[in-house]
XYZ file of C-alpha atoms in Angstrom:
718
model
C 6.453 -23.467 -2.037
C 9.540 -22.141 -0.380
C 10.343 -24.140 2.716
C 11.499 -21.243 4.846
C 8.007 -19.909 5.566
C 5.461 -21.136 8.040
C 2.617 -22.841 6.127
C -0.044 -20.638 7.676
C 1.616 -17.546 6.338
C 3.017 -19.000 3.108
C -0.368 -20.088 1.844
C -2.067 -16.937 3.055
C 0.498 -14.633 1.481
C 0.559 -16.448 -1.841
C -3.121 -16.851 -2.437
C -5.102 -14.207 -0.560
C -4.829 -11.540 -3.259
C -7.121 -11.661 -6.300
C -4.234 -10.389 -8.423
C -2.299 -13.596 -7.699
C 0.720 -12.625 -5.655
C 2.546 -15.552 -7.194
C 2.686 -13.652 -10.468
C 3.727 -10.484 -8.711
C 6.600 -12.339 -7.095
C 7.673 -13.626 -10.493
C 7.493 -10.167 -12.044
C 9.459 -8.687 -9.155
C 12.176 -11.308 -9.407
C 15.559 -10.205 -10.715
C 14.988 -12.589 -13.617
C 12.216 -10.342 -14.921
C 13.242 -6.835 -13.931
C 16.033 -4.951 -12.267
C 15.936 -4.671 -8.486
C 17.846 -1.397 -8.421
C 16.361 1.283 -6.209
C 14.050 3.768 -7.912
C 16.237 6.904 -8.050
C 13.155 9.132 -8.208
C 11.875 7.976 -4.826
C 13.479 9.978 -2.034
C 12.500 8.324 1.232
C 13.449 11.312 3.334
C 11.001 13.460 1.330
C 8.124 10.965 1.352
C 5.798 13.407 3.135
C 6.293 16.237 0.638
C 4.878 16.258 -2.889
C 7.975 17.499 -4.674
C 6.019 18.684 -7.708
C 3.479 20.899 -5.926
C 5.266 21.459 -2.622
C 2.282 20.174 -0.651
C 2.660 18.331 2.635
C 1.118 14.895 2.000
C 0.331 11.630 3.751
C -0.852 8.612 1.783
C -3.004 5.748 3.038
C -2.312 5.962 6.761
C -4.050 2.762 7.859
C -6.165 2.967 11.026
C -8.456 -0.057 10.647
C -8.654 -3.113 8.394
C -9.994 -6.357 9.830
C -9.413 -9.618 7.939
C -12.074 -10.012 5.270
C -12.223 -10.519 1.489
C -13.931 -7.097 1.236
C -12.853 -5.288 4.414
C -13.879 -1.914 5.722
C -10.650 0.039 5.340
C -10.243 3.226 7.339
C -7.118 4.884 5.978
C -6.311 8.572 6.035
C -4.807 10.571 3.187
C -3.831 14.219 3.488
C -2.760 17.076 1.259
C -2.151 20.670 2.304
C -2.863 21.754 -1.279
C -6.032 23.857 -1.491
C -6.609 23.928 -5.236
C -8.079 20.921 -7.036
C -6.012 21.719 -10.132
C -2.220 21.759 -9.780
C -1.287 23.638 -12.946
C 0.329 26.267 -10.743
C 3.286 24.003 -10.005
C 6.583 25.814 -10.292
C 4.971 29.212 -10.781
C 1.718 29.590 -8.854
C 1.460 33.282 -9.628
C 0.849 32.518 -13.299
C -2.536 30.942 -12.523
C -5.651 32.412 -11.041
C -5.830 30.290 -7.920
C -8.920 32.107 -6.692
C -10.937 30.872 -9.700
C -10.056 27.223 -9.193
C -12.386 24.803 -7.409
C -11.471 24.222 -3.807
C -11.533 20.767 -2.210
C -14.409 20.383 0.256
C -13.683 19.729 3.898
C -14.118 16.044 4.678
C -15.092 14.036 7.742
C -11.581 14.320 9.233
C -11.278 18.056 8.704
C -9.554 20.223 6.081
C -7.035 18.438 3.883
C -7.977 14.916 4.978
C -9.682 12.163 3.005
C -11.199 8.736 3.715
C -11.802 6.131 0.965
C -15.537 5.844 1.639
C -15.913 9.597 1.046
C -15.547 8.940 -2.700
C -18.503 10.278 -4.688
C -19.695 10.963 -8.220
C -21.111 14.358 -9.229
C -23.550 14.859 -12.102
C -23.343 17.918 -14.355
C -24.884 18.955 -17.645
C -21.479 18.666 -19.292
C -20.427 15.363 -17.723
C -19.513 13.501 -14.549
C -16.848 14.141 -11.929
C -15.335 11.398 -9.791
C -14.123 12.707 -6.429
C -11.549 10.231 -5.131
C -9.072 12.266 -3.134
C -8.694 15.466 -1.117
C -7.708 17.399 -4.240
C -8.290 14.845 -7.001
C -11.311 15.181 -9.248
C -11.507 13.067 -12.424
C -13.696 14.469 -15.237
C -15.771 11.916 -17.168
C -18.219 12.248 -20.083
C -22.010 12.131 -19.907
C -23.294 8.553 -20.078
C -26.680 7.363 -21.297
C -28.304 4.360 -19.560
C -26.332 1.220 -20.413
C -23.403 3.194 -21.849
C -19.773 2.861 -20.769
C -16.524 4.761 -21.130
C -12.877 3.929 -20.564
C -10.255 6.448 -19.449
C -6.821 5.258 -20.525
C -5.207 8.148 -18.664
C -6.720 7.140 -15.328
C -7.149 3.420 -16.035
C -10.874 3.577 -15.231
C -13.876 1.758 -16.645
C -17.151 3.576 -15.965
C -20.531 2.004 -16.764
C -23.967 3.482 -16.193
C -26.603 0.897 -15.314
C -29.597 0.328 -17.548
C -28.603 -2.698 -19.614
C -28.038 -6.341 -18.707
C -25.414 -6.749 -21.434
C -22.539 -4.546 -22.570
C -22.774 -3.991 -26.327
C -19.150 -3.982 -27.476
C -16.978 -5.455 -30.173
C -14.301 -7.988 -29.351
C -11.491 -5.402 -29.551
C -13.341 -2.693 -27.638
C -11.864 -1.918 -24.185
C -15.194 -2.877 -22.616
C -14.810 -6.433 -23.909
C -12.531 -7.035 -20.934
C -15.450 -6.136 -18.629
C -17.901 -8.777 -19.784
C -17.055 -11.275 -17.076
C -17.008 -8.603 -14.365
C -20.305 -7.105 -15.603
C -22.040 -10.498 -15.596
C -20.969 -11.018 -11.975
C -23.411 -8.282 -10.910
C -27.044 -8.997 -10.078
C -29.253 -8.487 -13.122
C -31.400 -6.065 -11.144
C -28.395 -3.867 -10.339
C -27.276 -3.889 -13.971
C -30.699 -2.578 -15.012
C -30.677 0.326 -12.533
C -29.951 3.429 -14.594
C -29.327 5.532 -11.461
C -26.319 3.370 -10.547
C -22.802 3.994 -11.857
C -20.173 1.252 -11.745
C -16.451 2.123 -11.720
C -13.547 -0.353 -11.847
C -9.777 0.125 -11.895
C -9.181 -3.373 -13.259
C -11.086 -5.752 -15.505
C -11.203 -8.205 -12.584
C -12.766 -5.629 -10.300
C -13.869 -4.839 -7.790
C -16.727 -2.543 -8.730
C -17.119 0.731 -6.880
C -20.862 1.340 -7.100
C -22.287 4.848 -6.785
C -25.972 5.665 -6.503
C -28.444 7.879 -4.642
C -28.968 6.976 -0.995
C -32.690 7.368 -1.637
C -34.642 6.278 -4.697
C -34.634 9.584 -6.532
C -34.280 10.335 -10.254
C -30.896 11.618 -11.344
C -30.496 15.351 -11.877
C -27.623 17.759 -12.617
C -25.921 18.970 -9.461
C -26.608 15.705 -7.664
C -23.760 14.016 -5.826
C -23.926 10.225 -5.611
C -22.255 8.572 -2.611
C -20.378 5.286 -2.636
C -23.046 2.644 -1.953
C -20.938 -0.500 -2.026
C -17.781 -2.179 -3.273
C -18.459 -5.563 -4.889
C -16.029 -8.125 -6.276
C -16.592 -10.675 -9.032
C -17.384 -13.383 -6.467
C -20.409 -11.490 -5.175
C -18.785 -10.376 -1.921
C -19.659 -6.855 -0.848
C -18.674 -4.034 1.450
C -21.901 -2.064 1.893
C -22.549 1.381 3.344
C -25.738 2.695 4.902
C -26.396 6.423 4.661
C -28.328 8.859 6.787
C -31.472 9.815 4.812
C -31.095 13.498 5.690
C -27.354 14.159 5.403
C -26.472 11.448 2.877
C -23.388 10.588 4.945
C -22.358 6.978 5.562
C -23.174 6.010 9.155
C -22.951 2.189 9.045
C -20.980 -0.380 7.065
C -21.073 -4.159 6.665
C -18.233 -6.255 5.270
C -18.558 -9.500 3.326
C -18.272 -11.760 6.380
C -21.161 -10.004 8.116
C -19.362 -7.657 10.518
C -21.271 -4.458 11.114
C -19.641 -1.141 11.953
C -20.995 2.145 13.213
C -19.334 5.294 11.921
C -19.808 7.750 14.778
C -20.396 11.240 13.384
C -20.906 14.511 15.225
C -22.249 17.805 13.947
C -20.387 21.020 14.818
C -22.568 23.934 13.639
C -19.811 26.489 14.248
C -17.716 24.813 11.526
C -20.297 25.097 8.731
C -19.017 27.151 5.791
C -20.211 27.359 2.198
C -16.957 28.950 1.117
C -13.923 29.450 3.301
C -11.637 32.456 3.197
C -8.838 30.144 4.349
C -8.701 28.391 0.964
C -10.843 25.328 1.628
C -14.194 24.549 0.067
C -17.539 23.751 1.649
C -17.543 22.480 5.231
C -20.783 20.719 6.244
C -19.711 20.683 9.889
C -19.663 16.893 10.313
C -16.685 15.050 11.800
C -15.943 11.350 12.267
C -15.328 10.700 15.968
C -14.683 6.977 15.746
C -15.527 3.571 14.342
C -17.292 0.927 16.450
C -17.892 -2.771 15.806
C -21.567 -3.428 16.576
C -21.817 -7.020 15.335
C -19.142 -9.618 14.679
C -19.817 -13.288 13.961
C -16.217 -13.984 14.982
C -17.160 -13.107 18.568
C -19.851 -15.063 20.398
C -22.049 -12.109 21.320
C -22.874 -9.058 19.205
C -21.607 -5.744 20.455
C -24.607 -3.431 20.863
C -24.241 0.232 20.150
C -23.768 1.848 23.551
C -22.296 5.202 24.569
C -19.568 3.506 26.620
C -18.617 1.062 23.869
C -14.941 1.676 23.019
C -14.085 2.610 19.460
C -11.607 0.535 17.494
C -10.237 3.806 16.153
C -10.947 7.263 17.568
C -10.282 10.826 16.367
C -9.931 14.167 18.163
C -10.149 17.670 16.682
C -9.026 21.218 17.348
C -11.474 24.056 17.946
C -11.150 24.854 14.217
C -12.234 21.322 13.264
C -8.771 20.068 12.301
C -7.724 16.484 12.998
C -5.586 16.689 16.142
C -5.163 13.086 17.289
C -5.606 9.491 16.162
C -6.142 6.824 18.828
C -5.897 3.078 18.230
C -8.133 0.414 19.782
C -5.735 0.297 22.744
C -6.490 4.002 23.394
C -2.892 4.843 22.470
C -2.325 8.214 20.826
C -0.687 7.015 17.602
C -0.554 10.335 15.720
C -0.715 13.958 16.828
C -0.986 16.969 14.513
C -0.315 20.662 15.132
C -1.486 23.197 12.548
C -0.375 26.615 11.388
C -1.885 29.387 13.521
C -2.846 31.478 10.488
C -3.669 28.759 7.944
C -6.293 26.239 9.123
C -5.669 22.714 7.889
C -1.973 23.259 7.189
C 0.072 20.757 9.229
C 3.015 22.391 11.009
C 4.060 19.440 13.199
C 3.433 15.713 12.838
C 4.192 13.597 15.907
C 4.059 9.794 16.038
C 3.985 7.666 19.167
C 7.492 7.466 20.668
C 9.053 9.051 17.592
C 10.762 12.375 17.005
C 8.480 15.218 15.892
C 8.652 16.347 12.272
C 8.048 20.072 11.635
C 7.210 21.834 8.360
C 7.623 25.467 7.255
C 5.780 26.897 4.234
C 6.247 29.843 1.893
C 3.541 32.374 0.996
C 2.269 30.063 -1.749
C 1.668 27.214 0.686
C 4.640 25.112 -0.419
C 6.864 23.287 2.057
C 10.250 25.027 2.174
C 11.755 23.257 5.183
C 11.312 19.923 6.939
C 12.951 19.351 10.311
C 13.201 16.136 12.305
C 14.420 16.267 15.888
C 17.777 14.509 15.945
C 17.668 14.003 12.191
C 18.325 15.749 8.905
C 16.958 19.146 7.985
C 15.703 19.449 4.406
C 15.209 22.651 2.417
C 13.077 22.853 -0.734
C 13.305 25.394 -3.557
C 10.901 25.698 -6.503
C 11.496 27.585 -9.742
C 9.541 28.606 -12.835
C 10.840 25.652 -14.878
C 8.897 22.964 -12.973
C 12.038 22.094 -11.026
C 12.410 21.362 -7.320
C 15.731 21.333 -5.449
C 16.229 19.517 -2.152
C 19.214 20.379 0.057
C 19.920 18.549 3.302
C 21.752 19.820 6.368
C 24.976 18.180 5.111
C 24.880 20.430 2.037
C 23.966 17.672 -0.424
C 21.590 18.795 -3.151
C 19.322 16.939 -5.538
C 17.260 18.546 -8.288
C 14.156 17.019 -9.841
C 12.534 18.241 -13.050
C 8.833 17.612 -13.686
C 6.732 17.579 -16.852
C 2.954 17.947 -17.202
C 1.538 14.681 -18.568
C -2.231 14.461 -18.639
C -3.527 15.902 -15.385
C -0.456 14.970 -13.349
C 3.170 16.021 -13.132
C 5.748 13.274 -13.587
C 9.381 13.427 -12.515
C 11.363 13.133 -15.759
C 14.905 13.956 -14.650
C 16.865 13.956 -11.415
C 20.311 15.412 -10.843
C 21.786 13.712 -7.801
C 24.203 14.814 -5.114
C 27.196 13.385 -7.014
C 26.196 15.391 -10.158
C 25.054 12.258 -12.004
C 21.618 12.355 -13.603
C 18.879 9.885 -14.476
C 15.964 10.524 -16.823
C 12.798 8.842 -18.031
C 9.964 9.318 -20.526
C 6.221 8.733 -20.368
C 3.481 8.371 -22.948
C 0.460 10.685 -23.065
C -1.361 8.533 -20.511
C 1.461 8.704 -17.977
C 2.901 5.222 -18.580
C 6.682 4.821 -18.363
C 8.130 4.079 -21.815
C 11.877 4.717 -21.362
C 14.458 5.178 -18.622
C 18.090 6.239 -18.966
C 20.638 5.676 -16.213
C 23.649 7.794 -15.273
C 25.834 6.015 -17.877
C 23.419 6.826 -20.681
C 22.059 3.280 -20.945
C 18.413 3.287 -21.983
C 15.715 0.708 -21.320
C 12.631 0.852 -23.562
C 9.193 -0.269 -22.373
C 6.614 -1.231 -24.995
C 3.032 -0.912 -23.803
C -0.449 -1.639 -25.057
C -1.844 1.641 -26.393
C -5.231 1.228 -24.711
C -4.617 -0.585 -21.430
C -1.031 0.501 -20.782
C -0.030 -3.100 -20.007
C 3.687 -3.772 -20.347
C 4.272 -5.861 -23.498
C 8.052 -5.956 -23.677
C 11.229 -4.625 -22.103
C 14.199 -3.838 -24.361
C 17.342 -3.476 -22.294
C 20.597 -1.799 -23.189
C 22.673 -4.423 -24.963
C 19.812 -6.033 -26.852
C 18.219 -8.246 -24.213
C 14.454 -8.452 -24.466
C 11.625 -9.799 -22.318
C 8.091 -10.178 -23.621
C 4.748 -10.507 -21.848
C 1.355 -11.687 -23.128
C -1.990 -11.125 -21.393
C -5.544 -12.384 -21.700
C -8.629 -10.224 -22.265
C -8.854 -9.412 -18.548
C -5.268 -8.142 -18.441
C -3.903 -11.211 -16.619
C -0.404 -12.360 -17.446
C -0.458 -15.620 -19.439
C 3.124 -15.840 -20.702
C 6.552 -14.364 -19.960
C 9.433 -14.991 -22.342
C 12.891 -14.190 -21.019
C 15.894 -13.050 -23.019
C 17.306 -16.594 -23.034
C 14.059 -17.993 -24.462
C 12.821 -19.507 -21.215
C 9.044 -19.253 -20.809
C 6.623 -19.175 -17.908
C 2.915 -19.749 -18.608
C -0.181 -19.152 -16.503
C -3.743 -20.402 -16.952
C -6.977 -19.121 -15.407
C -10.525 -20.356 -15.062
C -13.629 -18.593 -16.401
C -13.777 -16.238 -13.418
C -10.124 -15.256 -13.552
C -8.582 -17.511 -10.886
C -5.125 -18.949 -11.396
C -5.429 -22.706 -12.040
C -2.009 -23.612 -13.473
C 1.519 -22.189 -13.583
C 4.029 -23.843 -15.907
C 7.765 -23.234 -15.872
C 10.939 -24.860 -17.118
C 10.632 -28.383 -18.593
C 6.833 -27.961 -18.608
C 6.672 -28.514 -14.847
C 3.243 -27.347 -13.750
C 1.725 -26.357 -10.430
C -2.087 -26.656 -10.375
C -4.720 -25.101 -8.146
C -8.314 -26.062 -7.391
C -11.066 -24.185 -5.606
C -13.878 -25.453 -3.390
C -16.587 -23.287 -4.995
C -17.114 -20.305 -7.293
C -17.460 -17.741 -4.491
C -13.830 -17.788 -3.383
C -10.439 -16.789 -4.716
C -8.591 -18.972 -2.177
C -7.510 -22.453 -3.365
C -8.515 -25.584 -1.517
C -5.876 -27.734 -3.223
C -2.424 -27.021 -4.642
C -0.649 -29.770 -6.574
C 2.997 -29.381 -7.478
C 4.887 -30.726 -10.478
C 5.663 -34.015 -8.673
C 2.017 -34.713 -7.878
C 2.298 -33.848 -4.190
C -0.836 -32.172 -2.877
C -1.480 -29.504 -0.305
C -5.042 -29.151 1.078
C -6.224 -25.887 2.604
C -9.370 -24.688 4.345
C -10.246 -21.067 4.989
C -12.517 -19.108 7.291
C -15.178 -16.703 6.043
C -12.717 -13.892 6.805
C -10.121 -15.424 4.472
C -7.847 -16.744 7.234
C -6.215 -20.150 6.988
C -8.168 -22.639 9.135
C -6.311 -25.846 8.322
C -3.364 -27.081 6.318
C -2.885 -30.720 5.270
C 0.601 -31.511 4.001
C 1.765 -34.063 1.433
C 1.888 -36.794 4.114
C -1.726 -36.254 5.132
C -0.907 -34.553 8.415
C -3.254 -31.692 9.262
C -2.453 -28.559 11.229
C -5.322 -26.395 12.457
C -5.161 -22.695 13.219
C -7.231 -20.298 15.295
C -7.151 -16.512 15.088
C -8.470 -13.617 17.114
C -10.968 -11.133 15.716
C -8.114 -8.972 14.417
C -6.590 -11.793 12.355
C -3.722 -12.610 14.703
C -2.757 -16.278 15.079
C -3.575 -17.465 18.625
C -3.558 -21.268 18.503
C -1.935 -23.973 16.382
C -2.446 -27.695 16.800
C -1.307 -30.707 14.771
C -3.941 -33.427 14.567
C -2.811 -36.692 16.121
C -0.574 -34.967 18.630
C -1.572 -34.429 22.277
C -3.325 -31.157 22.986
C -0.542 -30.385 25.449
C 1.806 -29.924 22.469
C -0.284 -27.177 20.888
C 1.141 -23.701 20.401
C -0.678 -20.845 22.143
C 0.022 -17.185 21.441
C -1.088 -14.199 23.505
C -1.292 -10.778 21.854
C -1.607 -7.290 23.286
C -4.182 -4.643 22.379
C -2.055 -3.676 19.383
C -2.128 -7.221 17.987
C 1.544 -7.785 18.769
C 2.747 -11.163 20.007
C 3.724 -10.875 23.689
C 3.694 -14.505 24.874
C 4.131 -17.849 23.117
C 3.913 -21.251 24.752
C 4.603 -24.498 22.898
C 3.005 -27.333 24.822
C 4.286 -27.462 28.384
C 7.485 -25.585 27.585
C 8.363 -22.346 29.315
C 7.084 -19.278 27.446
C 8.909 -16.851 25.211
C 7.844 -13.253 25.827
C 8.214 -9.984 23.927
C 7.978 -6.319 24.953
C 7.666 -3.242 22.749
C 7.945 0.513 23.051
C 5.081 2.884 22.216
C 6.154 2.967 18.571
C 5.853 -0.813 18.316
C 9.590 -1.531 18.179
C 10.844 -4.662 19.920
C 12.823 -3.761 23.057
C 12.905 -7.061 24.959
C 12.699 -10.749 24.079
C 12.954 -13.299 26.847
C 13.227 -17.064 26.367
C 12.383 -18.458 29.789
C 13.526 -21.990 28.988
C 17.065 -20.993 27.976
C 17.121 -17.911 30.247
C 18.241 -15.827 27.270
C 17.148 -12.221 27.637
C 17.636 -9.820 24.721
C 17.430 -6.111 25.585
C 17.348 -3.458 22.870
C 17.759 0.300 23.285
C 16.589 2.602 20.500
C 16.722 6.295 19.675
C 13.819 8.586 18.758
C 14.025 7.404 15.134
C 13.674 3.763 16.188
C 17.287 2.892 15.358
C 19.031 0.299 17.505
C 21.642 1.842 19.803
C 22.410 -1.103 22.059
C 21.749 -4.831 22.178
C 22.446 -6.884 25.289
C 22.206 -10.669 25.349
C 23.549 -12.931 28.093
C 25.804 -10.167 29.388
C 27.247 -9.308 25.974
C 26.816 -5.812 24.512
C 26.752 -4.624 20.926
C 26.637 -0.852 20.393
C 25.664 1.011 17.225
C 26.476 4.605 16.235
C 25.082 6.755 13.431
C 26.088 10.001 11.759
C 23.939 13.094 11.224
C 22.474 11.547 8.069
C 21.298 8.486 9.994
C 23.909 6.177 8.459
C 25.433 3.403 10.545
C 29.089 4.339 11.086
C 30.273 2.017 13.864
C 29.462 -1.300 15.512
C 31.258 -2.150 18.737
C 31.110 -5.849 19.527
C 31.108 -7.884 22.693
C 34.931 -8.093 22.783
C 35.404 -4.346 22.428
C 36.409 -4.389 18.767
C 34.817 -1.810 16.500
C 33.744 -2.113 12.880
C 33.596 1.283 11.126
C 32.019 2.457 7.875
C 32.556 5.494 5.645
C 30.156 6.669 2.939
C 30.145 8.769 -0.213
C 27.627 11.512 -1.021
C 25.202 8.865 -2.330
C 25.193 6.986 1.014
C 27.177 4.079 -0.430
C 29.805 2.374 1.732
C 33.241 3.278 0.363
C 35.400 2.098 3.244
C 35.099 -0.567 5.909
C 37.585 -0.630 8.776
C 37.627 -3.914 10.628
C 38.335 -4.449 14.321
C 41.893 -5.596 13.539
C 42.632 -2.342 11.692
C 42.441 -3.814 8.198
C 40.634 -1.675 5.643
C 38.474 -2.710 2.726
C 37.517 -0.139 0.095
C 34.692 -0.103 -2.416
C 34.415 1.711 -5.745
C 31.347 2.467 -7.840
C 30.746 3.657 -11.352
C 28.469 6.586 -12.167
C 25.436 4.287 -12.197
C 26.205 3.118 -8.663
C 27.412 -0.350 -9.648
C 30.109 -1.858 -7.452
C 33.504 -2.372 -9.093
C 36.183 -4.815 -8.045
C 39.377 -2.784 -7.463
C 41.452 -5.599 -8.974
C 39.258 -6.241 -11.998
C 37.846 -4.126 -14.786
C 34.075 -4.181 -14.961
C 31.205 -4.278 -12.510
C 30.711 -7.067 -10.007
C 27.604 -9.166 -10.305
C 25.181 -8.330 -7.537
C 23.830 -11.273 -5.526
C 20.884 -12.844 -7.297
C 17.600 -12.829 -5.369
C 15.296 -15.148 -7.262
C 11.795 -16.094 -6.349
C 10.827 -19.745 -6.638
C 11.556 -21.214 -10.055
C 8.922 -23.572 -11.382
C 11.527 -26.293 -11.940
C 12.305 -26.250 -8.215
C 8.815 -25.512 -7.007
C 7.539 -28.126 -4.601
C 5.276 -28.316 -1.597
C 6.853 -28.319 1.875
C 6.966 -31.372 4.053
C 5.472 -30.991 7.505
C 8.828 -31.120 9.261
C 10.111 -28.241 7.091
C 7.621 -25.725 8.476
C 8.796 -23.280 11.111
C 7.105 -22.684 14.417
C 5.079 -19.439 14.620
């Protein structure tokens, strides 16, 4: 393991994810793929769907306590009314009135919560509802039958059979292990449908909230989410409304989903463009039982919610409050179009306003003190974005399956980048501004990446097992990395250069977290975990054990090394947001931290050394001033938010100039000397005195040949 991380967080970060973050780190390393920025992702436009023009918000996390199968309360939003988006680029060519309209969810029009997912039954097939305007059509399934959607990457199985009858090369063959992990009784239930996005799970299980036979027109709620280790997130539903009112995670925490009925909001069809509104709204989420805390928390009217929501008179989500009762998000809606966000305000941040055209597409985005963006849409599936500095980018989209993919972008410097997709929406080729093309070979069924053919002939190849787990990577220079898994898909060995192998062992079959990690030299690291998946103890290669304690939210509060006096333990105090505000190591004087409403650090005080760092920020959270021990450092930005000057403690100023692509082209030092930078069309830095691009700094993840476990003295204090 890398020795620059604290062991509590190193082990947790590497091994907490069932998809083995170690492999993800390897795949994300520069040795396996380019680290260049995705030119199709425009950060400043992240809240606008550039293909449809809808105002969007994705996975705004409000609640997620530590647990292998946590209850996740995250909001997604789309201002788009129609379920089908074929009208992109030319909405007048489609009959929008005939298209199905997304129903109004528990957070009001346009909003969506993950546990609102459901499965509808029809004579002609099934429909998976998994987003505010996303409905996935699926075929009719007989009891015990399964289907695989390559376009959506979904396995769908109807209960009714203990075994899946498939050939070895059938896509369902990858599901055998995951299917066997279910209880036999659940597998035999023909009124249950099991959906998985990956052969390793978890299962999303849909079924009637009461024992009723299936019938066309029925809508099955999400009953539970279950992983291959038998751990479950379960929902309890009201027998009359069918809405989820309670939830229990895999470590036994119980939650109450506080719902309220507003009869004035009930609509079967809305003239404002939204679908059915049942009149129910989620007011908050309460913890009613938690084994982490000594006493259960009974359901009482005065019990504070860990997340709370407020609504307008029209039933629109108006405010989101955290467990500290802080207003984290505020929304203002269009006066004439219910559910259409006009202003989005975040705690201690500048408001962002949105204007729409008659078709409901965002045409302008304004941020107080920031850039103004204008959007134009044409009949050729093309969207143009122009900022207040006059810079324009144009993105062209193509219909692939049921989505629109960005296939070409013309940037502000007139350079262009393009890419191609297969029929299932998988990237198969990308061409940069110099015309250099990278080809991606994929498995026809699963879409897994099999090889990468770079411009110039370099090639990387990947091999997977039946469950889609990476088992071998071969680099262009012939170097190989191999990975082995046990029968339930857990990583047990990783082999790199010179056959150096790191091995993992697990305490039992119901966990994905290793209890022992042995490096290539034979050094061993022992780990113990809590039921919530938090690191409880860490024994290093010298046999010295460090124990950790956490609060109910997962924050580290206490650290103690066995064999050392208790007075040398580290104690951490956190605020109601979970942020560290006080740390004391033994009898030393504390270090304290203060934050603004947005959560940005504004003061750090080390009492022992009497160092006091003060930070001033603007409405975007950017640092304007730092003061430490009487010394000041000032920062200035231009209208595009780019850093243009740093004035140091001695009064000298460092200045920067940029090109239209926000790349530094000139640096003026405090002594007046100037350094210039040149780039080719692809954005690669050129040395003015040499022909050819400079090599960018390599950022490798841990190589297996250098992989070793940290000694105790190498770990950092929390």
